[in-house]
């Protein structure tokens, strides 16, 4: 029997071991950075915004950020209800417009389009996602808003007399900067997100389900209705919620086209305000409690978007688990 | 036997008519209608894209020139002429610094998720939280850097903006790099381990090189996204009218200048906004296209 070469020691403990631990520690701390940043966001911002939090912060729609009469009896009022309302209205419009469009595109891409066209369209949709939001805002304020005024006027003339719809489609602003314009611009911006997630969801529909539908003599639409849609409903809901989250946090485009007036009105053609928009608009001129109020609105926005995102992930994950179960 | 032979052929079962024209009219119409709706949806999304690109190009090209890219910003919005030099400088400096901070952190984080943590509780938490962090609005990130950095050093600066953009890029890089690391076949790791390489050695010299093009592609997309971010820059960077190539002191970016000038009623300011928009679009598109090219090369390598 030959003696093993002692130089081939496979359990060397001295070198490399420390490097291994160090590298592991580096990676873990990088991973922790995410958790730390998220926690810091909440803690530092709440601390800074604390002076502004009061009952009226959440219940009043009056926004008088600067002391109206110096040392007089009147005090500044920081009520954020109008901004919350604007954010909700604008993102609701965006989601209502964007969802059918995105689901349509996703279906077109997964079920209808030939392979070569598919890559081209995916590239175009990616391009739409790549356009910076401030460019959409610039285009919205200088091109879209003025161009939409006659359209709004026409809709108002046609539907203005109808009882319930009439209050939604009231007299339009002459500048065209309104809830509706902001909602439409936002819709364009969230279409790529919803489309890409919906596409992933549709792609997970098992082929056997589709083939079963074909074998029963279904037309393409009947196949989609019977096999694709029921299977992917949960996932699409998740995609929509994610789009909603993005719409609520979108700042610059909305700040430019919403028209910047603090009011709560049912008229979608009137100008309004949104939570993120007021933060960038009035940031430069704010001091003291005024700044705290703006940061406070940031906290509200943060909490809302985090909740919306968590719910969306939860829905998507549950849908995925269900789908995997069905495919097995 | 003869009886079967003489049986008339007409008695054989008629094959079902499978031609499309045999479908009831209503089913055929519904099918055609739904298909055209899908096509229409695509058209609805592509028209705004075409219009944005058309307007930005046609109105930006009239303004843009070499001078526009290097000249200082006029300090009065209504003045004609001037350029976007400081904004171009600021965009490059701030985005570059943000990338320099976010890329190492993001890639290391993704290595933890895919090579060490895998499916344990901490990794799952980090994964969920980075998804959540992707959804945090950019304006909130700007406020966060304001209260945690600007208020501490008492100065608005390009570095603060870079911090905010870095925070926005971090989760995007983590998640996209993790996807890429997951594509690296386990055989490579096992082969490296069999040769006696330590875990970190395997990761750095085998796994990372195998995934590098995918990671770079994801990073490019994140940079493109960050270059167009506006709100954090508006909140924490302040503004300047002359180029500032350092991270210290106030700075500005193309996106922030577009935002500022778009709201002005003066045609001169609006023209500068269109010019800046075209410049920004070109920068963003360059990064996006580069990212696609790199990732398509990766796809070939994988096959």
Coordinates of C-alpha atoms in Angstrom, one line a residue:
Chain A
X1 CA 0.0 0.0 0.0
X2 CA 1.3 3.4 -1.0
X3 CA 1.3 6.2 1.5
X4 CA -0.9 9.1 0.6
X5 CA 0.9 12.2 -0.3
X6 CA 0.6 14.4 2.8
X7 CA 0.6 17.6 0.7
X8 CA -2.9 17.0 -0.5
X9 CA -4.6 18.0 2.8
X10 CA -8.2 18.4 2.0
X11 CA -9.2 19.7 5.4
X12 CA -6.9 22.7 5.7
X13 CA -8.4 25.0 8.2
X14 CA -6.1 27.9 8.2
X15 CA -6.4 29.8 4.9
X16 CA -9.5 30.7 3.1
X17 CA -11.8 30.1 6.1
X18 CA -11.7 33.7 7.2
X19 CA -12.2 34.9 3.7
X20 CA -15.3 32.7 3.5
X21 CA -16.8 34.1 6.7
X22 CA -15.9 37.6 5.7
X23 CA -17.6 37.2 2.3
X24 CA -20.7 35.7 3.9
X25 CA -20.8 38.6 6.4
X26 CA -20.6 41.1 3.5
X27 CA -23.4 39.5 1.6
X28 CA -25.7 39.2 4.7
X29 CA -25.1 42.9 5.6
X30 CA -25.9 43.9 2.0
X31 CA -29.1 41.9 2.3
X32 CA -29.9 43.5 5.6
X33 CA -29.5 47.0 4.0
X34 CA -32.9 46.6 2.5
X35 CA -34.5 45.9 5.8
X36 CA -32.5 48.7 7.5
X37 CA -33.5 51.3 4.9
X38 CA -37.1 50.4 5.1
X39 CA -37.1 50.6 8.9
X40 CA -35.2 53.9 8.8
X41 CA -37.7 55.4 6.3
X42 CA -40.5 54.7 8.7
X43 CA -38.7 55.8 11.9
X44 CA -37.0 58.9 10.8
X45 CA -39.9 60.2 8.8
X46 CA -42.5 59.6 11.5
X47 CA -40.2 61.3 14.0
X48 CA -39.8 64.3 11.8
X49 CA -43.5 64.5 10.8
X50 CA -44.7 64.1 14.4
X51 CA -45.5 67.8 15.1
X52 CA -47.9 67.9 12.1
X53 CA -49.9 64.8 13.1
X54 CA -53.2 65.8 14.6
X55 CA -56.9 64.9 14.2
X56 CA -57.4 67.6 11.5
X57 CA -54.4 66.3 9.5
X58 CA -56.5 63.3 8.6
X59 CA -60.0 64.7 8.7
X60 CA -59.9 68.2 7.4
X61 CA -59.8 69.2 3.7
X62 CA -58.6 72.8 4.5
X63 CA -55.1 73.6 3.6
X64 CA -53.8 76.9 4.8
X65 CA -50.1 76.2 5.2
X66 CA -48.9 79.7 6.0
X67 CA -50.1 81.6 9.1
X68 CA -52.7 83.9 7.5
X69 CA -52.4 86.9 10.0
X70 CA -49.0 86.8 11.6
X71 CA -49.5 86.7 15.3
X72 CA -53.3 86.9 15.1
X73 CA -55.8 84.4 16.3
X74 CA -55.9 82.5 12.9
X75 CA -53.6 79.5 12.8
X76 CA -52.3 77.6 9.8
X77 CA -54.4 74.5 9.0
X78 CA -52.9 71.3 7.6
X79 CA -55.8 69.1 6.4
X80 CA -54.8 66.5 3.9
X81 CA -58.1 65.1 2.9
X82 CA -58.3 66.9 -0.5
X83 CA -54.9 65.4 -1.5
X84 CA -55.9 61.9 -0.4
X85 CA -59.1 62.3 -2.4
X86 CA -57.2 63.5 -5.5
X87 CA -54.7 60.6 -5.3
X88 CA -57.6 58.1 -5.0
X89 CA -59.6 59.6 -7.9
X90 CA -56.6 59.9 -10.2
X91 CA -55.4 56.3 -9.6
X92 CA -58.9 55.0 -9.9
X93 CA -59.2 56.6 -13.4
X94 CA -55.8 55.2 -14.3
X95 CA -56.6 51.7 -13.2
X96 CA -60.0 51.7 -14.9
X97 CA -58.5 52.8 -18.2
X98 CA -55.3 50.8 -18.0
X99 CA -56.6 47.4 -16.9
X100 CA -58.7 46.5 -20.0
X101 CA -55.9 47.8 -22.3
X102 CA -53.2 45.8 -20.5
X103 CA -55.2 42.6 -20.3
X104 CA -56.0 43.0 -24.0
X105 CA -52.3 43.4 -24.9
X106 CA -51.3 40.6 -22.7
X107 CA -53.9 38.3 -24.3
X108 CA -52.8 39.5 -27.7
X109 CA -49.2 38.7 -26.9
X110 CA -49.7 35.3 -25.4
X111 CA -52.6 33.9 -27.4
X112 CA -52.8 35.7 -30.7
X113 CA -49.6 37.2 -31.9
X114 CA -47.1 35.2 -34.1
X115 CA -43.7 34.8 -32.5
X116 CA -41.9 37.4 -34.6
X117 CA -44.4 40.1 -34.0
X118 CA -44.4 39.2 -30.3
X119 CA -40.8 40.2 -29.7
X120 CA -41.3 43.4 -31.5
X121 CA -44.3 44.4 -29.4
X122 CA -42.6 43.4 -26.2
X123 CA -39.8 45.7 -27.1
X124 CA -42.2 48.5 -27.8
X125 CA -44.0 48.0 -24.5
X126 CA -40.6 48.0 -22.7
X127 CA -39.8 51.2 -24.5
X128 CA -43.1 52.7 -23.1
X129 CA -41.9 51.6 -19.6
X130 CA -38.5 53.3 -20.2
X131 CA -39.9 56.8 -20.9
X132 CA -39.2 58.8 -17.7
X133 CA -42.3 60.0 -15.9
X134 CA -41.2 63.7 -16.2
X135 CA -41.2 63.4 -20.0
X136 CA -44.8 62.1 -19.8
X137 CA -45.5 65.1 -17.5
X138 CA -44.0 67.6 -20.0
X139 CA -45.9 66.0 -22.9
X140 CA -49.1 66.0 -20.7
X141 CA -48.9 69.6 -19.7
X142 CA -47.9 71.1 -23.0
X143 CA -49.6 68.8 -25.6
X144 CA -52.3 66.6 -24.0
X145 CA -54.0 68.9 -21.6
X146 CA -54.7 71.7 -24.2
X147 CA -55.7 69.1 -26.8
X148 CA -58.2 67.4 -24.4
X149 CA -60.2 70.5 -23.6
X150 CA -62.5 70.3 -26.7
X151 CA -63.0 66.5 -26.0
X152 CA -63.9 67.2 -22.4
X153 CA -66.3 70.0 -23.6
X154 CA -68.0 67.6 -26.0
X155 CA -68.4 65.0 -23.3
X156 CA -69.7 67.6 -21.0
X157 CA -72.2 68.8 -23.6
X158 CA -73.4 65.3 -24.3
X159 CA -73.5 63.9 -20.7
X160 CA -73.8 67.0 -18.6
X161 CA -77.6 66.8 -18.3
X162 CA -77.7 63.2 -17.2
X163 CA -78.3 63.2 -13.4
X164 CA -75.4 61.2 -11.9
X165 CA -72.9 61.3 -14.8
X166 CA -73.5 65.0 -15.2
X167 CA -71.8 65.7 -11.9
X168 CA -68.8 63.6 -12.9
X169 CA -68.4 65.2 -16.3
X170 CA -68.9 68.9 -15.4
X171 CA -67.6 72.1 -16.9
X172 CA -64.0 71.5 -18.0
X173 CA -61.1 73.7 -16.9
X174 CA -59.8 75.9 -19.8
X175 CA -56.3 74.7 -19.2
X176 CA -57.3 71.1 -19.5
X177 CA -55.2 70.3 -16.4
X178 CA -57.5 68.0 -14.4
X179 CA -58.1 64.8 -12.6
X180 CA -59.0 63.2 -15.9
X181 CA -55.9 64.3 -17.7
X182 CA -53.7 63.2 -14.8
X183 CA -55.6 59.8 -14.7
X184 CA -55.1 59.3 -18.4
X185 CA -51.4 60.1 -18.3
X186 CA -51.0 57.7 -15.4
X187 CA -52.9 55.0 -17.2
X188 CA -50.3 55.1 -20.0
X189 CA -47.5 54.8 -17.4
X190 CA -48.9 51.8 -15.6
X191 CA -49.9 49.8 -18.7
X192 CA -46.4 48.3 -19.1
X193 CA -46.3 47.0 -15.5
X194 CA -49.8 45.4 -15.6
X195 CA -49.1 44.0 -19.1
X196 CA -45.9 42.3 -18.1
X197 CA -47.3 40.7 -15.0
X198 CA -50.5 39.7 -16.7
X199 CA -48.4 38.1 -19.5
X200 CA -46.4 36.1 -17.0
X201 CA -49.7 34.9 -15.4
X202 CA -51.3 34.0 -18.8
X203 CA -48.1 32.1 -19.7
X204 CA -48.6 29.8 -16.7
X205 CA -51.9 28.4 -17.9
X206 CA -51.3 24.7 -18.6
X207 CA -51.3 23.7 -22.2
X208 CA -53.5 20.7 -21.5
X209 CA -56.3 23.0 -20.4
X210 CA -56.1 25.0 -23.6
X211 CA -55.8 21.8 -25.7
X212 CA -58.9 20.5 -24.0
X213 CA -60.8 23.6 -25.0
X214 CA -59.6 23.3 -28.6
X215 CA -60.6 19.6 -28.6
X216 CA -64.1 20.6 -27.6
X217 CA -64.3 22.8 -30.7
X218 CA -63.9 26.1 -28.9
X219 CA -63.1 29.2 -30.9
X220 CA -60.1 31.2 -29.8
X221 CA -62.2 33.5 -27.6
X222 CA -64.1 30.6 -26.1
X223 CA -60.7 29.0 -25.3
X224 CA -59.5 32.2 -23.6
X225 CA -62.8 32.6 -21.7
X226 CA -63.0 29.0 -20.6
X227 CA -59.4 28.1 -20.0
X228 CA -57.1 31.1 -19.7
X229 CA -59.2 33.7 -17.8
X230 CA -60.6 31.6 -15.0
X231 CA -57.1 30.1 -14.4
X232 CA -55.4 33.5 -14.2
X233 CA -57.9 35.6 -12.4
X234 CA -56.0 35.8 -9.1
X235 CA -52.8 36.7 -10.8
X236 CA -54.4 39.4 -12.8
X237 CA -55.9 40.9 -9.7
X238 CA -52.5 41.0 -8.2
X239 CA -51.1 42.8 -11.3
X240 CA -53.9 45.4 -11.1
X241 CA -53.1 46.1 -7.4
X242 CA -49.5 46.5 -8.2
X243 CA -50.4 49.0 -11.0
X244 CA -52.6 50.8 -8.5
X245 CA -49.7 51.1 -6.1
X246 CA -47.5 52.5 -8.8
X247 CA -50.2 55.0 -9.8
X248 CA -50.7 56.3 -6.2
X249 CA -47.0 56.9 -5.8
X250 CA -46.3 58.5 -9.1
X251 CA -45.3 62.1 -8.5
X252 CA -44.0 64.3 -11.3
X253 CA -46.3 63.6 -14.1
X254 CA -49.3 64.1 -11.8
X255 CA -47.9 67.2 -10.3
X256 CA -47.6 68.8 -13.7
X257 CA -51.0 67.9 -15.2
X258 CA -53.4 67.8 -12.2
X259 CA -53.8 71.6 -12.1
X260 CA -52.8 72.3 -8.4
X261 CA -56.0 73.4 -6.7
X262 CA -56.9 72.2 -3.3
X263 CA -60.5 71.0 -3.6
X264 CA -62.8 68.0 -3.4
X265 CA -65.1 67.9 -6.3
X266 CA -66.9 65.1 -8.2
X267 CA -66.2 66.9 -11.5
X268 CA -63.4 64.9 -13.1
X269 CA -62.7 67.8 -15.5
X270 CA -61.8 70.1 -12.7
X271 CA -58.3 70.6 -11.4
X272 CA -57.2 69.1 -8.1
X273 CA -54.2 67.9 -6.2
X274 CA -52.6 64.6 -5.2
X275 CA -50.5 63.6 -2.1
X276 CA -47.1 63.2 -3.9
X277 CA -47.8 66.3 -6.1
X278 CA -48.2 68.7 -3.3
X279 CA -45.0 67.5 -1.6
X280 CA -42.8 68.4 -4.6
X281 CA -44.8 71.5 -5.4
X282 CA -44.6 73.2 -2.1
X283 CA -41.4 71.8 -0.7
X284 CA -39.3 74.8 -1.6
X285 CA -41.4 77.3 0.2
X286 CA -42.1 75.3 3.4
X287 CA -40.6 75.7 6.9
X288 CA -41.2 74.3 10.3
X289 CA -44.6 72.6 10.8
X290 CA -45.4 73.2 7.2
X291 CA -42.4 70.9 6.2
X292 CA -43.4 68.5 8.9
X293 CA -46.9 68.3 7.3
X294 CA -45.4 67.6 3.9
X295 CA -43.2 64.8 5.4
X296 CA -46.3 63.6 7.2
X297 CA -48.0 63.2 3.8
X298 CA -44.9 61.2 2.7
X299 CA -45.5 58.9 5.7
X300 CA -49.1 58.4 4.7
X301 CA -48.0 57.7 1.1
X302 CA -45.3 55.3 2.3
X303 CA -47.7 53.3 4.5
X304 CA -50.4 53.1 1.8
X305 CA -48.0 52.0 -0.9
X306 CA -46.3 49.4 1.3
X307 CA -49.7 48.0 2.3
X308 CA -50.9 47.9 -1.3
X309 CA -47.6 46.2 -2.5
X310 CA -47.8 43.6 0.3
X311 CA -51.4 42.8 -0.6
X312 CA -50.5 42.5 -4.3
X313 CA -47.6 40.2 -3.6
X314 CA -49.7 38.1 -1.3
X315 CA -52.5 37.8 -4.0
X316 CA -50.0 36.9 -6.8
X317 CA -48.2 34.3 -4.6
X318 CA -51.5 32.7 -3.6
X319 CA -52.6 32.6 -7.2
X320 CA -49.2 31.1 -8.2
X321 CA -49.6 28.3 -5.6
X322 CA -53.0 27.5 -6.8
X323 CA -51.9 27.4 -10.5
X324 CA -49.0 25.1 -9.7
X325 CA -51.5 22.9 -8.0
X326 CA -53.7 22.8 -11.0
X327 CA -50.8 22.2 -13.4
X328 CA -49.5 19.2 -11.5
Chain B
X1 CA -70.7 -11.9 -46.1
X2 CA -72.2 -10.5 -49.3
X3 CA -74.7 -8.5 -47.4
X4 CA -72.1 -6.2 -45.8
X5 CA -70.4 -5.7 -49.2
X6 CA -73.6 -4.4 -50.8
X7 CA -74.6 -2.1 -47.9
X8 CA -75.0 1.5 -49.3
X9 CA -72.2 3.9 -48.5
X10 CA -74.6 6.6 -47.5
X11 CA -75.2 4.8 -44.2
X12 CA -71.7 5.6 -43.0
X13 CA -71.6 8.3 -40.3
X14 CA -71.2 11.8 -41.8
X15 CA -67.9 13.4 -40.6
X16 CA -68.4 16.6 -38.6
X17 CA -68.1 19.7 -40.5
X18 CA -65.0 21.3 -38.9
X19 CA -64.7 24.3 -41.2
X20 CA -64.8 27.6 -39.7
X21 CA -67.8 28.7 -41.8
X22 CA -69.8 25.9 -40.2
X23 CA -69.7 27.7 -36.8
X24 CA -72.8 29.5 -35.8
X25 CA -72.7 33.2 -36.9
X26 CA -72.8 34.4 -33.3
X27 CA -69.8 32.4 -32.1
X28 CA -67.8 33.5 -35.1
X29 CA -68.7 37.2 -34.6
X30 CA -67.9 37.1 -30.8
X31 CA -64.5 35.5 -31.7
X32 CA -63.7 38.1 -34.3
X33 CA -64.9 40.9 -32.1
X34 CA -62.8 39.9 -29.1
X35 CA -59.7 39.5 -31.3
X36 CA -60.1 42.9 -32.7
X37 CA -60.5 44.3 -29.2
X38 CA -57.1 42.8 -28.3
X39 CA -55.6 44.5 -31.3
X40 CA -57.3 47.7 -30.4
X41 CA -55.8 47.6 -26.9
X42 CA -52.4 47.3 -28.4
X43 CA -53.1 50.2 -30.6
X44 CA -54.3 52.3 -27.7
X45 CA -51.0 51.8 -25.9
X46 CA -48.8 52.3 -28.9
X47 CA -50.4 55.6 -30.0
X48 CA -49.3 57.6 -27.0
X49 CA -45.8 56.1 -27.2
X50 CA -45.6 57.2 -30.8
X51 CA -46.9 60.7 -30.0
X52 CA -44.6 61.2 -27.0
X53 CA -41.6 60.2 -29.1
X54 CA -42.7 62.3 -32.0
X55 CA -43.3 65.4 -29.9
X56 CA -40.1 65.1 -27.9
X57 CA -38.1 64.6 -31.0
X58 CA -39.7 67.2 -33.2
X59 CA -39.7 69.9 -30.6
X60 CA -36.4 68.9 -29.0
X61 CA -34.4 68.7 -32.2
X62 CA -35.2 72.4 -32.9
X63 CA -33.6 73.4 -29.6
X64 CA -30.8 71.0 -29.2
X65 CA -27.2 71.7 -30.3
X66 CA -23.7 71.2 -28.9
X67 CA -24.0 74.6 -27.2
X68 CA -27.3 73.6 -25.6
X69 CA -25.6 70.6 -24.0
X70 CA -22.7 72.6 -22.5
X71 CA -24.0 76.2 -21.8
X72 CA -25.2 77.4 -18.4
X73 CA -28.8 77.6 -17.5
X74 CA -30.2 81.2 -17.6
X75 CA -31.1 82.3 -14.1
X76 CA -34.3 83.9 -15.3
X77 CA -36.8 81.4 -16.8
X78 CA -38.1 83.9 -19.3
X79 CA -34.7 84.6 -20.9
X80 CA -34.2 83.1 -24.4
X81 CA -31.2 80.9 -25.1
X82 CA -28.8 79.3 -22.7
X83 CA -28.5 75.6 -22.3
X84 CA -28.6 72.6 -20.0
X85 CA -24.9 72.1 -19.4
X86 CA -25.2 71.9 -15.6
X87 CA -28.2 69.5 -15.8
X88 CA -26.2 67.2 -18.1
X89 CA -23.3 67.3 -15.7
X90 CA -25.5 66.8 -12.7
X91 CA -27.3 63.8 -14.3
X92 CA -24.0 62.1 -15.1
X93 CA -22.5 62.8 -11.7
X94 CA -25.5 61.9 -9.6
X95 CA -26.6 58.8 -11.5
X96 CA -23.0 57.6 -11.6
X97 CA -22.5 58.0 -7.9
X98 CA -25.9 56.3 -7.2
X99 CA -24.8 53.4 -9.4
X100 CA -21.5 53.2 -7.7
X101 CA -23.2 52.8 -4.3
X102 CA -26.1 50.6 -5.3
X103 CA -24.4 48.1 -7.7
X104 CA -22.0 46.5 -5.1
X105 CA -24.6 46.5 -2.4
X106 CA -27.2 45.1 -4.7
X107 CA -25.1 42.4 -6.2
X108 CA -23.8 41.3 -2.8
X109 CA -27.4 41.2 -1.5
X110 CA -28.4 39.0 -4.4
X111 CA -25.5 36.7 -3.8
X112 CA -26.8 36.3 -0.2
X113 CA -30.3 35.5 -1.4
X114 CA -29.3 33.0 -4.0
X115 CA -26.1 31.4 -2.7
X116 CA -26.5 31.5 1.1
X117 CA -30.0 32.3 2.2
X118 CA -31.9 30.4 -0.5
X119 CA -35.3 29.6 1.0
X120 CA -34.7 30.4 4.7
X121 CA -36.8 32.8 6.6
X122 CA -34.4 35.8 6.5
X123 CA -33.9 35.4 2.7
X124 CA -37.6 35.2 2.2
X125 CA -38.2 38.3 4.3
X126 CA -35.5 40.2 2.4
X127 CA -37.0 39.1 -0.9
X128 CA -40.5 40.3 0.0
X129 CA -39.1 43.6 1.5
X130 CA -37.1 44.4 -1.6
X131 CA -40.3 43.8 -3.7
X132 CA -42.0 46.2 -1.3
X133 CA -39.1 48.7 -1.6
X134 CA -39.4 48.6 -5.4
X135 CA -42.9 50.0 -4.8
X136 CA -41.9 52.8 -2.5
X137 CA -42.6 56.1 -4.4
X138 CA -39.6 58.0 -5.4
X139 CA -40.8 61.1 -3.6
X140 CA -40.9 59.2 -0.3
X141 CA -37.3 58.2 -0.9
X142 CA -36.4 61.8 -1.4
X143 CA -38.1 62.8 1.8
X144 CA -36.3 60.0 3.6
X145 CA -32.9 61.2 2.5
X146 CA -33.9 64.7 3.4
X147 CA -34.8 63.9 7.0
X148 CA -32.0 61.4 7.5
X149 CA -29.1 63.1 5.6
X150 CA -29.8 66.7 4.5
X151 CA -31.2 67.7 7.9
X152 CA -28.1 66.2 9.5
X153 CA -25.4 67.9 7.4
X154 CA -27.6 70.9 6.8
X155 CA -26.9 71.2 3.1
X156 CA -28.7 70.1 -0.1
X157 CA -26.2 68.4 -2.3
X158 CA -25.7 66.2 -5.3
X159 CA -24.5 63.5 -3.0
X160 CA -27.9 63.5 -1.2
X161 CA -29.6 63.0 -4.5
X162 CA -27.2 60.2 -5.3
X163 CA -28.1 58.5 -2.0
X164 CA -31.8 58.8 -2.8
X165 CA -31.4 57.4 -6.3
X166 CA -29.1 54.6 -4.9
X167 CA -31.9 53.6 -2.5
X168 CA -34.3 53.4 -5.5
X169 CA -31.9 51.3 -7.5
X170 CA -30.9 48.9 -4.8
X171 CA -34.0 46.6 -4.7
X172 CA -34.2 46.6 -8.5
X173 CA -30.6 45.4 -8.8
X174 CA -31.1 42.8 -6.0
X175 CA -34.1 41.2 -7.6
X176 CA -32.8 41.2 -11.2
X177 CA -29.3 40.0 -10.2
X178 CA -30.9 37.2 -8.1
X179 CA -32.9 36.0 -11.2
X180 CA -29.6 35.9 -13.1
X181 CA -27.7 34.0 -10.4
X182 CA -30.5 31.5 -10.3
X183 CA -30.0 30.7 -14.0
X184 CA -26.4 29.6 -13.3
X185 CA -26.4 25.7 -13.4
X186 CA -25.6 24.0 -10.1
X187 CA -23.1 21.8 -11.9
X188 CA -20.7 24.7 -12.2
X189 CA -20.8 25.3 -8.4
X190 CA -20.3 21.6 -7.7
X191 CA -17.4 21.4 -10.2
X192 CA -15.7 24.3 -8.5
X193 CA -16.3 22.8 -5.1
X194 CA -14.9 19.5 -6.3
X195 CA -11.7 21.3 -7.3
X196 CA -11.4 22.5 -3.7
X197 CA -12.5 26.1 -4.1
X198 CA -14.0 27.8 -1.1
X199 CA -17.5 29.1 -1.2
X200 CA -16.5 32.7 -1.8
X201 CA -13.9 31.7 -4.4
X202 CA -16.6 29.7 -6.2
X203 CA -19.0 32.6 -6.1
X204 CA -16.5 35.2 -7.2
X205 CA -14.7 33.3 -9.9
X206 CA -17.3 30.9 -11.2
X207 CA -20.9 31.9 -10.5
X208 CA -20.5 35.7 -11.0
X209 CA -18.7 35.5 -14.3
X210 CA -21.3 33.0 -15.6
X211 CA -24.1 35.5 -14.7
X212 CA -22.3 38.7 -15.4
X213 CA -24.0 39.7 -18.7
X214 CA -27.4 39.2 -17.2
X215 CA -26.5 41.2 -14.1
X216 CA -25.0 44.0 -16.2
X217 CA -28.2 44.1 -18.3
X218 CA -30.3 44.5 -15.2
X219 CA -28.0 47.1 -13.8
X220 CA -28.3 49.1 -17.0
X221 CA -32.1 49.1 -16.8
X222 CA -31.9 50.3 -13.2
X223 CA -29.5 53.1 -14.2
X224 CA -31.8 54.2 -17.0
X225 CA -34.7 54.3 -14.6
X226 CA -32.7 56.3 -12.0
X227 CA -31.5 58.8 -14.6
X228 CA -35.1 59.8 -15.2
X229 CA -36.2 60.1 -11.5
X230 CA -37.2 63.6 -10.7
X231 CA -38.9 63.9 -7.3
X232 CA -35.9 63.0 -5.1
X233 CA -33.6 65.3 -7.0
X234 CA -36.1 68.2 -6.6
X235 CA -36.3 67.6 -2.9
X236 CA -32.7 67.1 -1.9
X237 CA -30.3 68.4 -4.5
X238 CA -31.3 72.1 -4.5
X239 CA -30.5 73.8 -7.8
X240 CA -27.6 75.4 -9.7
X241 CA -27.2 77.5 -12.9
X242 CA -23.5 76.7 -13.5
X243 CA -22.0 73.2 -13.9
X244 CA -21.0 71.4 -10.7
X245 CA -19.0 68.3 -11.5
X246 CA -18.5 67.4 -7.8
X247 CA -20.8 65.6 -5.5
X248 CA -20.6 68.4 -2.9
X249 CA -22.8 71.4 -3.0
X250 CA -26.2 71.9 -4.8
X251 CA -26.7 70.3 -8.1
X252 CA -29.4 69.7 -10.7
X253 CA -30.4 67.1 -13.3
X254 CA -32.1 67.0 -16.6
X255 CA -35.2 65.5 -15.1
X256 CA -35.4 68.2 -12.4
X257 CA -34.9 70.9 -15.0
X258 CA -37.7 69.5 -17.2
X259 CA -40.0 69.6 -14.3
X260 CA -39.1 73.1 -13.4
X261 CA -39.3 74.5 -16.9
X262 CA -42.4 72.6 -18.0
X263 CA -44.5 74.5 -15.4
X264 CA -43.3 77.9 -16.6
X265 CA -45.6 79.9 -18.9
X266 CA -42.7 81.3 -20.9
X267 CA -42.0 79.8 -24.4
X268 CA -38.2 80.1 -23.8
X269 CA -38.4 77.9 -20.7
X270 CA -40.7 75.4 -22.4
X271 CA -38.3 75.1 -25.3
X272 CA -35.4 74.3 -22.9
X273 CA -37.7 71.7 -21.3
X274 CA -38.2 70.0 -24.7
X275 CA -34.5 70.1 -25.4
X276 CA -33.7 68.6 -22.0
X277 CA -36.4 66.0 -22.5
X278 CA -34.8 64.9 -25.8
X279 CA -31.4 64.7 -24.2
X280 CA -32.8 62.7 -21.3
X281 CA -34.7 60.3 -23.6
X282 CA -31.5 59.7 -25.6
X283 CA -29.5 58.9 -22.5
X284 CA -32.3 56.6 -21.1
X285 CA -32.7 54.9 -24.5
X286 CA -29.0 54.3 -24.9
X287 CA -28.9 52.4 -21.6
X288 CA -32.1 50.5 -22.3
X289 CA -30.9 49.4 -25.8
X290 CA -27.5 48.5 -24.4
X291 CA -29.3 46.4 -21.7
X292 CA -31.3 44.5 -24.3
X293 CA -28.3 43.9 -26.5
X294 CA -26.3 42.5 -23.6
X295 CA -29.2 40.3 -22.4
X296 CA -29.8 38.9 -25.9
X297 CA -26.1 37.9 -26.1
X298 CA -26.5 36.2 -22.8
X299 CA -29.5 34.2 -24.1
X300 CA -27.4 32.9 -27.0
X301 CA -24.6 31.9 -24.7
X302 CA -27.0 30.0 -22.6
X303 CA -28.2 27.9 -25.5

